[in-house]
Tab-separated table of C-alpha atoms in Angstrom:
chain	number	residue	atom	x	y	z
A	10	UNK	CA	47.380	186.064	-245.858
A	11	UNK	CA	49.944	184.610	-243.444
A	12	UNK	CA	51.990	187.259	-241.710
A	13	UNK	CA	55.469	186.951	-240.239
A	14	UNK	CA	57.685	189.065	-237.946
A	15	UNK	CA	58.586	192.546	-239.205
A	16	UNK	CA	61.988	192.594	-240.946
A	17	UNK	CA	62.499	196.366	-240.611
A	18	UNK	CA	64.481	196.429	-237.367
A	19	UNK	CA	67.746	195.340	-238.958
A	20	UNK	CA	69.137	194.346	-242.325
A	21	UNK	CA	69.633	190.564	-242.388
A	22	UNK	CA	72.892	188.889	-243.411
A	23	UNK	CA	72.490	188.481	-247.173
A	24	UNK	CA	74.475	185.271	-247.206
A	25	UNK	CA	72.753	183.598	-244.279
A	26	UNK	CA	69.590	181.816	-245.460
A	27	UNK	CA	68.189	181.726	-241.933
A	28	UNK	CA	68.472	185.495	-241.660
A	29	UNK	CA	66.967	186.312	-245.032
A	30	UNK	CA	63.501	187.944	-245.071
A	31	UNK	CA	60.706	185.432	-244.982
A	32	UNK	CA	58.892	185.583	-248.362
A	33	UNK	CA	55.535	184.831	-246.780
A	34	UNK	CA	55.533	188.148	-244.887
A	35	UNK	CA	53.999	191.131	-246.659
A	36	UNK	CA	55.917	194.397	-246.474
A	37	UNK	CA	53.331	196.340	-248.439
A	38	UNK	CA	52.264	197.054	-251.976
A	39	UNK	CA	53.636	200.330	-253.262
A	40	UNK	CA	55.388	200.896	-256.553
A	41	UNK	CA	57.101	203.075	-259.105
A	42	UNK	CA	56.282	201.844	-262.625
A	43	UNK	CA	59.663	201.683	-264.325
A	44	UNK	CA	59.694	198.147	-265.679
A	45	UNK	CA	57.154	196.346	-267.804
A	46	UNK	CA	56.731	192.604	-268.091
A	47	UNK	CA	56.452	189.557	-265.882
A	48	UNK	CA	58.287	189.073	-262.611
A	49	UNK	CA	57.881	185.450	-261.646
A	50	UNK	CA	60.270	183.762	-259.238
A	51	UNK	CA	60.821	183.573	-255.549
A	52	UNK	CA	61.479	186.658	-253.418
A	53	UNK	CA	65.069	187.235	-252.465
A	54	UNK	CA	66.703	184.850	-254.907
A	55	UNK	CA	67.356	186.401	-258.325
A	56	UNK	CA	67.416	183.790	-261.038
A	57	UNK	CA	65.722	181.141	-258.949
A	58	UNK	CA	63.518	179.015	-261.192
A	59	UNK	CA	59.874	179.159	-260.238
A	60	UNK	CA	56.426	178.540	-261.562
A	61	UNK	CA	55.410	180.778	-264.428
A	62	UNK	CA	52.029	181.908	-265.734
A	63	UNK	CA	51.715	178.958	-268.037
A	64	UNK	CA	55.219	179.178	-269.539
A	65	UNK	CA	57.953	176.524	-269.316
A	66	UNK	CA	60.576	176.543	-266.582
A	67	UNK	CA	64.256	175.758	-267.061
A	68	UNK	CA	64.839	172.863	-269.470
A	69	UNK	CA	65.306	169.516	-267.799
A	70	UNK	CA	68.883	168.964	-266.750
A	71	UNK	CA	69.848	172.655	-266.752
A	72	UNK	CA	71.301	173.599	-263.366
A	73	UNK	CA	73.060	176.560	-261.787
A	74	UNK	CA	76.855	176.546	-262.271
A	75	UNK	CA	78.828	174.762	-259.577
A	76	UNK	CA	79.706	177.150	-256.790
A	77	UNK	CA	77.077	179.716	-257.799
A	78	UNK	CA	76.116	181.751	-254.726
A	79	UNK	CA	72.520	182.918	-255.033
A	80	UNK	CA	72.940	184.877	-251.784
A	81	UNK	CA	75.604	187.103	-253.333
A	82	UNK	CA	72.855	189.586	-254.179
A	83	UNK	CA	70.902	191.618	-251.661
A	84	UNK	CA	67.568	189.880	-251.061
A	85	UNK	CA	64.301	191.445	-252.166
A	86	UNK	CA	60.648	190.452	-252.232
A	87	UNK	CA	58.185	190.102	-255.101
A	88	UNK	CA	54.565	191.062	-254.522
A	89	UNK	CA	51.388	191.450	-256.547
A	90	UNK	CA	48.864	194.304	-256.427
A	91	UNK	CA	45.409	194.306	-258.003
A	92	UNK	CA	43.343	197.215	-259.297
A	93	UNK	CA	39.892	195.710	-259.869
A	94	UNK	CA	37.172	198.009	-261.242
A	95	UNK	CA	33.455	197.592	-261.798
A	96	UNK	CA	30.436	199.757	-262.574
A	97	UNK	CA	27.950	199.842	-259.683
A	98	UNK	CA	25.078	202.228	-259.063
A	99	UNK	CA	26.015	204.234	-262.134
A	100	UNK	CA	29.577	204.903	-260.950
A	101	UNK	CA	33.007	203.466	-261.644
A	102	UNK	CA	34.126	201.753	-258.434
A	103	UNK	CA	37.413	200.239	-257.260
A	104	UNK	CA	37.931	197.326	-254.880
A	105	UNK	CA	39.958	198.458	-251.843
A	106	UNK	CA	41.085	196.820	-248.593
A	107	UNK	CA	41.853	198.442	-245.265
A	108	UNK	CA	45.248	197.456	-243.917
A	109	UNK	CA	45.113	195.569	-240.637
A	110	UNK	CA	48.806	195.938	-239.760
A	111	UNK	CA	51.760	198.293	-240.029
A	112	UNK	CA	52.968	200.006	-242.035
A	113	UNK	CA	49.984	202.194	-242.819
A	114	UNK	CA	47.722	200.496	-240.298
A	115	UNK	CA	44.126	201.500	-241.014
A	116	UNK	CA	44.852	203.022	-244.434
A	117	UNK	CA	43.054	201.846	-247.559
A	118	UNK	CA	45.091	200.081	-250.214
A	119	UNK	CA	44.855	197.818	-253.240
A	120	UNK	CA	44.505	194.093	-252.531
A	121	UNK	CA	47.744	192.147	-252.898
A	122	UNK	CA	50.642	190.434	-251.183
A	123	UNK	CA	53.757	188.302	-251.504
A	124	UNK	CA	54.492	185.871	-254.298
A	125	UNK	CA	55.403	182.612	-252.552
A	126	UNK	CA	58.631	180.763	-253.479
A	127	UNK	CA	57.028	178.155	-255.778
A	128	UNK	CA	54.217	180.348	-257.084
A	129	UNK	CA	53.799	182.427	-260.229
A	130	UNK	CA	52.729	186.061	-260.064
A	131	UNK	CA	49.420	185.227	-261.748
A	132	UNK	CA	48.605	182.481	-259.247
A	133	UNK	CA	49.595	184.749	-256.351
A	134	UNK	CA	47.329	187.518	-257.638
A	135	UNK	CA	44.249	185.276	-257.576
A	136	UNK	CA	45.157	183.800	-254.191
A	137	UNK	CA	45.651	187.200	-252.575
A	138	UNK	CA	42.474	188.595	-254.113
A	139	UNK	CA	40.459	185.716	-252.665
A	140	UNK	CA	42.166	185.884	-249.258
A	141	UNK	CA	41.835	189.628	-248.733
A	142	UNK	CA	38.375	190.255	-250.158
A	143	UNK	CA	36.495	187.045	-249.376
A	144	UNK	CA	35.480	186.608	-253.011
A	145	UNK	CA	34.702	182.981	-253.787
A	146	UNK	CA	37.460	180.922	-255.378
A	147	UNK	CA	35.373	180.183	-258.466
A	148	UNK	CA	34.606	183.898	-258.860
A	149	UNK	CA	38.284	184.835	-258.675
A	150	UNK	CA	39.292	181.970	-260.975
A	151	UNK	CA	36.941	183.278	-263.662
A	152	UNK	CA	38.289	186.841	-263.673
A	153	UNK	CA	40.366	188.038	-266.609
A	154	UNK	CA	43.318	189.718	-264.887
A	155	UNK	CA	45.526	191.756	-267.197
A	156	UNK	CA	49.102	192.393	-266.193
A	157	UNK	CA	49.571	196.144	-265.895
A	158	UNK	CA	53.199	196.954	-265.051
A	159	UNK	CA	56.096	196.051	-262.801
A	160	UNK	CA	56.834	198.616	-260.063
A	161	UNK	CA	60.382	198.504	-258.744
A	162	UNK	CA	61.452	201.776	-257.155
A	163	UNK	CA	64.120	200.815	-254.582
A	164	UNK	CA	62.433	202.832	-251.816
A	165	UNK	CA	58.855	201.785	-252.461
A	166	UNK	CA	58.572	200.046	-249.074
A	167	UNK	CA	59.957	201.207	-245.706
A	168	UNK	CA	61.076	197.719	-244.628
A	169	UNK	CA	62.966	196.207	-247.554
A	170	UNK	CA	63.314	196.186	-251.354
A	171	UNK	CA	60.003	195.133	-252.922
A	172	UNK	CA	59.217	194.627	-256.613
A	173	UNK	CA	55.506	194.450	-257.368
A	174	UNK	CA	53.713	193.047	-260.400
A	175	UNK	CA	50.401	194.897	-260.791
A	176	UNK	CA	47.278	193.463	-262.398
A	177	UNK	CA	44.051	195.157	-263.384
A	178	UNK	CA	40.556	194.091	-264.399
A	179	UNK	CA	37.238	195.691	-265.297
A	180	UNK	CA	34.502	193.179	-264.526
A	181	UNK	CA	30.712	193.243	-264.065
A	182	UNK	CA	28.495	191.681	-261.405
A	183	UNK	CA	31.034	191.116	-258.632
A	184	UNK	CA	29.548	190.520	-255.154
A	185	UNK	CA	30.174	192.515	-252.002
A	186	UNK	CA	33.651	191.764	-250.614
A	187	UNK	CA	34.655	191.154	-247.009
A	188	UNK	CA	38.054	191.594	-245.385
A	189	UNK	CA	40.318	188.620	-244.759
A	190	UNK	CA	43.984	187.742	-244.234
A	191	UNK	CA	45.801	190.900	-243.146
A	192	UNK	CA	43.006	193.102	-244.557
A	193	UNK	CA	40.708	194.379	-241.813
A	194	UNK	CA	37.940	195.370	-244.255
A	195	UNK	CA	37.224	195.311	-247.981
A	196	UNK	CA	34.694	197.323	-249.980
A	197	UNK	CA	33.803	198.860	-253.321
A	198	UNK	CA	34.569	202.585	-253.351
A	199	UNK	CA	33.279	205.019	-256.025
A	200	UNK	CA	35.925	206.699	-258.148
A	201	UNK	CA	37.521	209.644	-256.360
A	202	UNK	CA	35.825	209.032	-252.996
A	203	UNK	CA	38.816	207.861	-251.018
A	204	UNK	CA	41.663	209.483	-249.157
A	205	UNK	CA	45.226	208.950	-250.413
A	206	UNK	CA	45.963	205.233	-250.480
A	207	UNK	CA	48.764	203.468	-248.617
A	208	UNK	CA	52.233	203.589	-250.166
A	209	UNK	CA	52.028	204.733	-253.794
A	210	UNK	CA	48.934	202.766	-254.705
A	211	UNK	CA	47.389	205.967	-256.034
A	212	UNK	CA	49.947	205.869	-258.826
A	213	UNK	CA	49.221	202.220	-259.616
A	214	UNK	CA	45.515	203.027	-259.585
A	215	UNK	CA	45.991	205.931	-262.004
A	216	UNK	CA	47.878	203.674	-264.405
A	217	UNK	CA	45.160	201.037	-264.114
A	218	UNK	CA	42.410	203.586	-264.781
A	219	UNK	CA	44.138	204.546	-268.019
A	220	UNK	CA	44.409	200.896	-269.024
A	221	UNK	CA	40.752	200.025	-268.418
A	222	UNK	CA	39.686	203.150	-270.308
A	223	UNK	CA	41.627	201.922	-273.309
A	224	UNK	CA	40.070	198.483	-272.875
A	225	UNK	CA	36.666	199.905	-273.786
A	226	UNK	CA	38.046	201.461	-276.959
A	227	UNK	CA	39.282	198.183	-278.408
A	228	UNK	CA	36.860	195.577	-277.003
A	229	UNK	CA	33.120	195.058	-276.598
A	230	UNK	CA	33.499	194.763	-272.807
A	231	UNK	CA	31.026	197.607	-272.171
A	232	UNK	CA	28.089	195.437	-273.258
A	233	UNK	CA	28.756	193.133	-270.276
A	234	UNK	CA	27.737	195.953	-267.923
A	235	UNK	CA	24.326	196.276	-269.559
A	236	UNK	CA	21.230	194.116	-269.035
A	237	UNK	CA	20.680	191.320	-271.597
A	238	UNK	CA	18.542	193.748	-273.620
A	239	UNK	CA	19.618	197.379	-273.494
A	240	UNK	CA	19.191	200.710	-275.207
A	241	UNK	CA	22.064	202.541	-276.856
A	242	UNK	CA	21.633	205.201	-274.182
A	243	UNK	CA	22.334	202.616	-271.472
A	244	UNK	CA	25.396	201.421	-273.357
A	245	UNK	CA	26.603	205.000	-273.818
A	246	UNK	CA	26.362	205.640	-270.080
A	247	UNK	CA	28.759	202.755	-269.404
A	248	UNK	CA	31.352	204.460	-271.597
A	249	UNK	CA	30.702	207.819	-269.985
A	250	UNK	CA	31.067	206.308	-266.511
A	251	UNK	CA	34.366	204.582	-267.205
A	252	UNK	CA	35.845	207.396	-269.289
A	253	UNK	CA	34.570	210.147	-267.011
A	254	UNK	CA	33.286	212.277	-269.878
A	255	UNK	CA	30.068	213.011	-271.756
A	256	UNK	CA	29.506	211.631	-275.259
A	257	UNK	CA	27.347	213.054	-278.011
A	258	UNK	CA	24.370	210.657	-278.301
A	259	UNK	CA	24.035	210.958	-282.093
A	260	UNK	CA	27.727	210.382	-282.766
A	261	UNK	CA	27.822	207.469	-280.350
A	262	UNK	CA	24.802	205.839	-281.987
A	263	UNK	CA	26.318	206.260	-285.437
A	264	UNK	CA	29.644	204.718	-284.449
A	265	UNK	CA	28.096	201.765	-282.602
A	266	UNK	CA	25.663	200.883	-285.382
A	267	UNK	CA	28.387	201.240	-288.016
A	268	UNK	CA	30.519	198.599	-286.289
A	269	UNK	CA	29.619	195.143	-287.631
A	270	UNK	CA	28.613	192.696	-284.919
A	271	UNK	CA	28.981	195.147	-282.021
A	272	UNK	CA	25.283	195.052	-281.109
A	273	UNK	CA	22.292	193.201	-282.539
A	274	UNK	CA	18.754	194.680	-282.612
A	275	UNK	CA	15.954	192.924	-280.733
A	276	UNK	CA	13.151	192.699	-283.325
A	277	UNK	CA	10.041	194.631	-282.334
A	278	UNK	CA	11.298	195.476	-278.840
A	279	UNK	CA	11.421	198.998	-277.401
A	280	UNK	CA	11.619	200.680	-274.012
A	281	UNK	CA	10.346	203.993	-272.713
A	282	UNK	CA	13.284	205.993	-271.401
A	283	UNK	CA	11.528	209.099	-270.101
A	284	UNK	CA	10.825	212.377	-271.774
A	285	UNK	CA	8.449	212.892	-274.681
A	286	UNK	CA	10.317	210.951	-277.348
A	287	UNK	CA	9.321	207.628	-278.802
A	288	UNK	CA	10.398	204.394	-277.077
A	289	UNK	CA	14.048	203.503	-277.641
A	290	UNK	CA	14.971	200.397	-279.620
A	291	UNK	CA	16.519	197.512	-277.695
A	292	UNK	CA	19.730	195.690	-278.554
A	293	UNK	CA	21.729	192.675	-277.427
A	294	UNK	CA	25.492	192.212	-277.402
A	295	UNK	CA	26.672	191.147	-280.841
A	296	UNK	CA	29.169	188.510	-281.822
A	297	UNK	CA	32.111	190.853	-282.337
A	298	UNK	CA	34.680	190.893	-279.546
A	299	UNK	CA	36.370	194.080	-280.744
A	300	UNK	CA	34.900	197.123	-282.522
A	301	UNK	CA	36.520	197.940	-285.829
A	302	UNK	CA	37.471	200.695	-286.143
A	303	UNK	CA	38.081	201.288	-282.413
A	304	UNK	CA	35.513	203.368	-280.540
A	305	UNK	CA	37.870	206.148	-279.462
A	306	UNK	CA	37.308	208.666	-276.711
A	307	UNK	CA	36.292	212.229	-277.696
A	308	UNK	CA	39.941	213.269	-277.913
A	309	UNK	CA	40.127	211.129	-281.023
A	310	UNK	CA	43.155	209.161	-279.882
A	311	UNK	CA	43.762	206.041	-277.784
A	312	UNK	CA	44.052	206.437	-274.011
């Protein structure tokens, strides 16, 4: 990420474009989730048309009214933050970066940064993820990023007003990251094994954890974390890892096998799983993309 001079020393003249905060500088990534929805557009200019995540811009020929002063409002910045989860070594892990500059120099945080003036939030999210973690462009381009919430507490950043659009993803088989841009380091960290994150990223992370837990209830995503041929016990452990709870093996087996197309048996294949029981049958991911009815957590209700 490109960094610019700190804007915290003084409040710039809102009506002087030269004194307005530079949108390419990153003031940080905290947030209070009080707004849901997209937040495309350029930092500091409310109503400014900008690229969207695939949607149309202003119709051709539509312009701002004559005399409209877009600097009549106090400038603010728009950022993106990403909570990316995976299952590694039998544990739910989150992708974190170590901040290489103030504020919170040396603290761990979620990857993210500024939305540039002619950039959508979705495009910015993929760019920042690649810049700060060193993940290959084709790897980042293939990720399914789900928009989580918009965080817009007025005091979420010590330097200026920042509105952040948060994204989350639960993906298998991601490589080891490396720090880049203004991130000194990047790494996968097991759930719960980190100190408090910079800004209020712990709150964003908690919201994201709830979202990815629900994702497993309504999709067949869990099968992507298993080998091509897996036992129902291996599949159950993915759910237990992400949900952070134990599941009754018999009930889990009954629900999975009662869902059409969720898994498909591998004829004649079995695997020893330890103990004195008979070898466990092997399965492959089925053709269904969503279990019906949903495979709910033990509480019996959606996350």
